[in-house]
Amino acid sequence: MIRKALHAAVSLVLSGALALPLTAEEHISEILINEEIPITVRTEAPPYVEGLDEIMSGWLFRSEETQALQLDDFDNPSFVFVDQGMDLFNKVEGTAGKSCAACHQDLGEFAGLRASLPRVEDGKIVTMEDLINECRVERMGAEPWKWTSTQMTSVNALISMQSRGMPVNVKVDGEARPFWEKGKELYYTRFGQLDLACANCHENNYGNMIRADRLSQGQINGFPTYRLKNAKLNAVQARFKGCMKNIRAEPFKVGSEEFKALELYLASRGNGLSVEAPSVRN
Amino acid sequence: MRNTAITLAAFLLAAGAAHAQTMPSDVVFEDGAVAQSLTGVPGDPANGRAVFKNRKKGNCLACHVNSDLADEQFHGEIGPPLDGVAERYTEAELRGIIVNAKMVFEDTIMPAFYRVDGLNRVLKKFQGKTILTAQEVEDVVAYLMTLK
């Protein structure tokens, strides 16, 4: 409760604040979380990202106050949800009488998983949500979770953070290629009444203010992300949906082939940045 | 509700004055400029100023700095500042840019404010609708012409 009130106070202060994220202009390329986990927030763009020389974490574009919240897990509001994720991870559910932990005793075994997702297996894109639901349905005999539910994002965050600090490294070739191409095409396609492509804002105008908000590169290495705006952990595809609504476009469905392809492509644009989940943004 | 009433009134006024409103697909461009008024009714700069700053209408401050609205916080940096814009463009050019800026600046990020064709997956409640009405375009043009 106190924590909630504190968050409300923080978001109020921030919405009225004029503090600008000067770090976007300075050349910070690494930050430390909990004074021990190095996070690459700026590095050379992968060769297939033709529109960018440098890739930059969304962290660089946020105000100093928001940035600070991510530097220590005690200040990071995501951890309320990570704790819930831990409870869910240990909870026995379904006909098999098992919890996640029944098979995965050591969370550390997930190190590297987030960094490699989405990946393509047997002609299908596999996301973290797919893997979690596959376990729930096929091995636990439990109901699948909705992709953007709090349960899903909380457990997603718990598993993702086992890769925190590791470089994002999703595959873009081989079996992944056609899906990557589809994601790329979506990235450069204009949608909605405002007729905007992802690239218009996040490739051509990152760093610029759009009214009171500073446009980032739209990197997804920080998802699931706690947003001060809605005071919860957000799934990456929920953000895609929000973006499409902002441009007055009919969003694709969460979990659709389109959003999965876009997620794969966007993840690949961040190859080389560190997994930051669970990050904090405005 | 009130807005609808005003729009309706403006439309009736236009119809009453025997000026047919130009439909989005019938707008005639010449080198990116639109010489003819979309309604035949002179633009109202005061309403144009309101439409300009309204986030659900023009929302022009999202991308442009405009010192005339210095009391409004947070002006965007995406497009050029609009101070003195009336000295850089003619009325016809400004009308053309607002109706469909892509007729002048091919790859621009600027939305077309009076266009319904050639758009992709428009959200249901906006389908077949322009961002601004014809008269609102005229009002914004009239307002921009005061920025000298």
XYZ file of C-alpha atoms in Angstrom:
430
model
C 0.000 0.000 0.000
C 2.721 2.400 1.014
C 4.635 1.283 -1.995
C 1.649 1.991 -4.217
C 1.241 5.471 -2.791
C 4.911 6.082 -3.337
C 4.581 5.070 -6.975
C 1.670 7.402 -7.450
C 3.745 10.196 -5.969
C 6.643 9.361 -8.243
C 4.503 9.422 -11.366
C 2.936 12.716 -10.343
C 6.305 14.294 -9.801
C 7.518 12.973 -13.132
C 4.547 14.108 -15.148
C 5.143 17.627 -13.941
C 8.893 17.472 -14.217
C 10.933 19.113 -16.927
C 13.982 16.941 -16.415
C 15.372 15.839 -19.752
C 17.299 12.627 -20.296
C 20.626 14.144 -21.089
C 22.187 10.716 -21.273
C 20.780 10.272 -24.774
C 23.228 12.921 -25.939
C 26.073 11.966 -23.677
C 27.931 8.856 -24.589
C 26.978 6.474 -21.861
C 27.222 2.947 -23.209
C 27.041 0.903 -20.030
C 25.125 1.088 -16.776
C 25.335 -1.053 -13.653
C 22.299 -2.551 -11.965
C 22.609 -3.288 -8.242
C 26.190 -2.096 -8.665
C 27.052 -5.468 -10.165
C 25.171 -6.323 -13.365
C 26.627 -4.494 -16.365
C 24.061 -3.548 -18.993
C 25.042 -2.411 -22.482
C 22.696 0.444 -23.322
C 24.440 1.641 -26.484
C 26.384 -0.259 -29.108
C 26.998 -0.596 -32.824
C 23.903 -1.520 -34.838
C 23.782 -4.984 -36.404
C 24.642 -4.785 -40.125
C 21.079 -5.600 -41.237
C 19.669 -2.523 -39.487
C 20.270 -0.183 -42.379
C 18.651 2.873 -40.817
C 20.773 3.022 -37.650
C 24.475 3.314 -36.869
C 24.022 2.849 -33.148
C 21.409 0.978 -31.199
C 20.287 2.539 -27.943
C 18.262 1.178 -25.065
C 15.050 2.988 -24.194
C 16.664 3.630 -20.806
C 18.796 6.371 -22.401
C 15.729 8.334 -23.473
C 14.022 8.498 -20.108
C 14.251 11.160 -17.404
C 16.919 10.841 -14.741
C 14.271 9.964 -12.156
C 12.909 7.109 -14.268
C 16.411 5.900 -15.089
C 17.317 5.770 -11.412
C 14.400 3.448 -10.618
C 15.942 0.721 -12.755
C 19.406 0.864 -11.232
C 18.493 -0.892 -8.011
C 16.031 -3.747 -7.634
C 14.802 -2.272 -4.354
C 13.655 0.817 -6.232
C 12.406 -1.028 -9.315
C 8.612 -1.369 -9.015
C 8.712 -4.416 -11.336
C 9.844 -6.519 -8.431
C 6.416 -6.465 -6.828
C 5.393 -8.478 -9.888
C 8.529 -10.600 -10.009
C 7.671 -11.674 -6.433
C 4.185 -12.613 -7.588
C 5.813 -14.462 -10.481
C 7.864 -16.452 -7.996
C 4.710 -17.446 -6.089
C 3.058 -18.512 -9.343
C 6.175 -20.406 -10.358
C 5.930 -22.463 -7.173
C 2.167 -22.929 -7.310
C 0.835 -26.406 -8.088
C -1.812 -26.216 -10.800
C -3.455 -28.540 -13.298
C -4.227 -32.208 -13.617
C -0.596 -33.349 -13.346
C -0.328 -31.855 -9.860
C 2.822 -29.955 -10.731
C 4.174 -26.445 -10.417
C 6.693 -24.855 -12.795
C 9.283 -25.464 -10.100
C 8.531 -29.183 -10.061
C 10.516 -29.493 -13.289
C 12.605 -26.316 -13.112
C 14.180 -26.434 -9.651
C 16.982 -24.094 -10.607
C 15.850 -20.781 -12.087
C 19.431 -20.239 -13.208
C 18.885 -22.801 -15.958
C 16.918 -20.094 -17.777
C 20.003 -17.908 -18.223
C 20.214 -17.062 -21.925
C 16.657 -18.014 -22.786
C 15.219 -14.477 -22.991
C 18.252 -13.376 -24.997
C 17.453 -15.872 -27.751
C 13.697 -15.292 -28.041
C 11.690 -15.265 -30.195
C 13.144 -18.216 -32.084
C 11.821 -20.353 -34.909
C 11.220 -24.068 -34.370
C 9.604 -26.452 -36.830
C 8.408 -23.574 -38.981
C 6.818 -21.635 -36.127
C 7.852 -18.578 -34.136
C 8.187 -19.362 -30.462
C 7.965 -16.596 -27.872
C 8.370 -16.735 -24.091
C 4.584 -16.742 -23.777
C 4.382 -19.783 -26.060
C 6.919 -21.659 -23.944
C 5.166 -20.835 -20.673
C 1.766 -21.872 -21.994
C 3.176 -25.010 -23.586
C 4.446 -26.094 -20.169
C 1.173 -25.207 -18.496
C -1.010 -27.054 -20.982
C 1.116 -30.029 -21.945
C 3.105 -30.776 -18.822
C 0.977 -29.367 -15.998
C -2.446 -29.996 -17.468
C -3.368 -26.422 -16.515
C -5.240 -23.683 -18.363
C -3.062 -21.462 -20.547
C -2.644 -17.878 -19.407
C -3.725 -14.908 -21.499
C -0.671 -13.399 -23.150
C -0.946 -10.008 -21.526
C -2.266 -11.174 -18.147
C -0.456 -10.216 -14.959
C 0.339 -13.893 -14.307
C 1.979 -14.233 -17.705
C 4.009 -11.012 -17.558
C 5.068 -11.710 -13.966
C 6.397 -15.189 -14.705
C 7.826 -13.926 -17.994
C 9.728 -11.264 -16.031
C 10.994 -13.807 -13.509
C 12.354 -16.060 -16.264
C 13.611 -13.175 -18.420
C 15.638 -11.621 -15.634
C 17.742 -14.779 -15.426
C 19.297 -13.431 -18.645
C 19.726 -9.893 -17.356
C 22.993 -8.430 -18.617
C 23.401 -11.019 -21.382
C 23.498 -9.720 -24.951
C 20.303 -10.090 -26.959
C 21.131 -12.578 -29.678
C 18.134 -13.727 -31.682
C 18.675 -15.682 -34.885
C 17.790 -13.887 -38.089
C 18.889 -16.463 -40.646
C 18.074 -20.047 -41.520
C 14.560 -21.011 -40.532
C 14.008 -17.592 -38.967
C 14.620 -15.681 -42.192
C 11.096 -15.605 -43.708
C 9.590 -14.550 -40.365
C 12.248 -11.893 -39.930
C 11.518 -10.590 -43.439
C 7.822 -10.407 -42.630
C 8.557 -8.506 -39.411
C 10.792 -6.108 -41.292
C 8.087 -5.451 -43.850
C 5.600 -4.664 -41.064
C 8.124 -2.327 -39.437
C 8.317 -0.196 -42.567
C 4.594 -0.323 -43.465
C 2.443 2.706 -42.702
C -0.747 1.960 -40.793
C -3.787 3.775 -39.497
C -5.466 7.108 -40.042
C -2.201 8.811 -39.066
C -0.445 6.730 -41.736
C 2.698 5.994 -39.746
C 5.205 3.154 -39.832
C 7.258 2.136 -36.791
C 10.257 3.559 -38.635
C 8.782 7.059 -38.958
C 9.027 7.623 -35.221
C 11.538 5.095 -33.926
C 14.142 5.054 -36.698
C 13.877 8.526 -38.228
C 12.933 10.574 -35.167
C 14.305 8.922 -32.063
C 15.605 11.452 -29.564
C 13.065 14.065 -30.664
C 10.222 15.180 -28.438
C 6.713 14.290 -29.565
C 4.846 16.727 -27.375
C 5.919 15.780 -23.799
C 7.400 12.406 -24.702
C 10.848 11.679 -26.052
C 10.811 9.149 -28.877
C 13.071 6.162 -28.341
C 14.337 3.628 -30.840
C 11.565 1.288 -29.760
C 14.033 -1.330 -28.578
C 12.373 -4.259 -26.767
C 15.314 -5.606 -24.736
C 13.688 -4.285 -21.546
C 10.387 -6.181 -21.782
C 8.450 -7.058 -19.722
C 8.575 -3.391 -18.732
C 7.110 -1.600 -15.743
C 5.502 1.621 -16.998
C 4.892 4.510 -14.618
C 1.990 5.413 -16.878
C -0.086 2.344 -15.992
C 1.781 1.153 -12.878
C 2.145 -2.447 -14.032
C 4.394 -4.785 -15.931
C 3.694 -4.603 -19.651
C 4.022 -7.353 -22.225
C 5.816 -6.323 -25.392
C 2.898 -7.154 -27.653
C 0.550 -5.113 -25.460
C 2.842 -2.195 -26.270
C 2.609 -2.948 -30.001
C -1.146 -2.824 -29.647
C -0.949 0.510 -27.813
C 1.287 1.972 -30.491
C -1.086 0.914 -33.257
C -4.052 2.423 -31.451
C -2.118 5.662 -31.011
C -1.798 5.945 -34.760
C -5.487 5.094 -35.096
C -4.808 1.694 -36.650
C -6.708 -1.524 -36.068
C -4.131 -3.482 -34.043
C -3.144 -7.016 -34.909
C -4.115 -9.520 -32.264
C -1.727 -10.235 -29.406
C -0.154 -13.596 -30.252
C -0.905 -13.196 -33.981
C 1.605 -14.210 -36.640
C 2.053 -10.516 -37.465
C 2.949 -9.453 -33.930
C 5.190 -12.478 -33.461
C 7.072 -11.637 -36.648
C 7.328 -8.012 -35.542
C 8.608 -9.113 -32.137
C 11.280 -11.261 -33.764
C 12.344 -8.435 -36.058
C 12.397 -5.822 -33.277
C 14.348 -8.139 -30.985
C 16.912 -8.564 -33.767
C 17.310 -4.787 -34.053
C 18.509 -4.942 -30.459
C 21.026 -7.757 -30.936
C 24.032 -6.576 -28.932
C 22.139 -4.620 -26.280
C 21.722 -6.389 -22.939
C 18.583 -8.056 -21.713
C 17.222 -5.464 -19.286
C 14.031 -7.150 -18.166
C 12.354 -6.094 -15.980
C 13.006 -2.488 -17.003
C 11.309 0.748 -15.963
C 9.938 3.264 -18.433
C 7.468 6.135 -18.374
C -21.936 16.975 -28.796
C -21.332 20.669 -29.089
C -18.574 20.052 -31.613
C -20.895 17.939 -33.710
C -23.460 20.710 -33.608
C -20.887 23.284 -34.672
C -19.606 21.060 -37.467
C -23.134 20.434 -38.620
C -23.887 24.143 -38.486
C -20.755 24.903 -40.476
C -21.714 22.294 -43.000
C -25.254 23.624 -43.353
C -23.880 27.125 -43.652
C -21.598 25.962 -46.441
C -24.421 24.135 -48.173
C -26.719 27.096 -47.726
C -24.193 29.347 -49.369
C -24.323 26.966 -52.329
C -20.669 26.077 -51.935
C -20.336 22.339 -52.313
C -17.768 20.905 -49.945
C -14.905 19.265 -51.787
C -14.683 15.568 -50.960
C -11.213 14.269 -49.978
C -10.797 12.362 -53.242
C -11.752 15.411 -55.311
C -9.160 17.835 -53.968
C -7.129 19.264 -56.854
C -3.409 19.643 -56.254
C -1.034 21.680 -58.340
C 2.632 21.256 -57.387
C 1.496 20.202 -53.933
C -0.663 23.297 -53.474
C -4.457 23.457 -53.289
C -5.652 26.806 -54.584
C -9.357 26.331 -54.046
C -11.007 26.505 -50.637
C -12.467 23.155 -49.594
C -15.725 24.762 -48.497
C -15.971 28.222 -49.994
C -16.516 29.520 -46.472
C -13.701 31.760 -45.241
C -11.628 30.114 -42.528
C -12.043 31.257 -38.937
C -8.563 31.789 -37.460
C -9.836 31.677 -33.868
C -11.346 28.240 -34.370
C -8.277 27.265 -36.372
C -6.116 28.049 -33.354
C -8.348 25.839 -31.195
C -8.224 22.992 -33.728
C -4.441 23.433 -33.994
C -3.872 22.746 -30.312
C -6.686 20.236 -29.701
C -5.019 16.839 -29.166
C -7.909 15.000 -30.779
C -8.027 17.302 -33.788
C -4.947 18.907 -35.309
C -2.680 18.102 -32.359
C -0.125 20.172 -34.249
C 1.949 20.878 -31.124
C 2.779 17.173 -30.952
C 5.342 17.840 -33.672
C 5.710 21.618 -34.134
C 6.891 24.516 -32.005
C 4.585 27.533 -32.209
C 5.423 30.604 -30.110
C 1.877 31.918 -30.483
C 0.855 29.061 -28.157
C 3.754 29.519 -25.724
C 1.338 29.109 -22.802
C 0.831 25.474 -23.838
C 3.530 23.199 -22.361
C 5.679 20.838 -24.395
C 5.919 21.628 -28.095
C 7.228 18.802 -30.273
C 10.463 18.697 -32.256
C 9.489 16.424 -35.115
C 8.552 19.017 -37.726
C 9.793 22.561 -38.399
C 8.755 25.397 -36.043
C 5.718 27.239 -37.381
C 6.697 30.732 -36.297
C 6.404 32.953 -39.362
C 5.069 30.102 -41.488
C 2.796 32.500 -43.397
C 5.906 34.225 -44.727
C 7.335 30.991 -46.079
C 4.254 29.497 -47.719
C 1.234 30.776 -49.573
C -2.288 29.992 -48.432
C -2.636 27.426 -51.247
C 0.619 25.730 -50.258
C -0.410 25.535 -46.601
C -3.776 24.069 -47.584
C -2.001 21.461 -49.714
C 0.378 20.513 -46.896
C -2.448 20.090 -44.402
C -4.687 18.133 -46.777
C -1.866 15.760 -47.718
C 1.711 16.752 -47.006
C 2.998 13.741 -48.946
C 2.082 15.566 -52.151
C 4.994 17.921 -51.390
C 7.233 15.965 -49.042
C 7.087 12.403 -50.312
C 8.343 10.491 -47.259
C 7.136 12.843 -44.557
C 5.958 11.599 -41.185
C 3.175 14.237 -41.267
C -0.296 12.696 -41.476
C -2.682 13.770 -44.239
C -5.469 15.622 -42.445
C -8.031 15.413 -45.245
C -7.678 12.058 -46.901
C -9.455 8.704 -46.688
C -8.003 6.682 -49.571
C -4.816 4.654 -49.563
C -4.706 4.099 -45.804
C -3.980 0.770 -44.147
C -5.946 -0.891 -41.279
C -7.623 2.280 -40.070
C -9.212 1.799 -36.629
C -12.910 1.084 -37.095
C -14.212 4.255 -35.525
C -12.070 6.370 -37.864
C -12.758 4.443 -41.055
C -13.909 6.629 -43.935
C -13.287 9.715 -41.821
C -10.744 12.462 -42.264
C -8.708 13.711 -39.297
C -10.115 17.213 -39.809
C -13.325 18.306 -41.487
C -13.083 20.441 -44.607
C -13.982 23.552 -42.634
C -11.467 22.739 -39.916
C -8.780 22.573 -42.606
C -9.873 26.007 -43.805
C -9.850 27.328 -40.240
C -6.333 26.018 -39.580
C -5.120 27.514 -42.876
C -6.636 30.869 -41.838
C -4.912 30.604 -38.463
C -1.529 29.703 -39.976
C -1.844 32.717 -42.280
C -1.804 34.898 -39.132
C 1.628 33.515 -38.107
C 3.839 36.218 -39.595
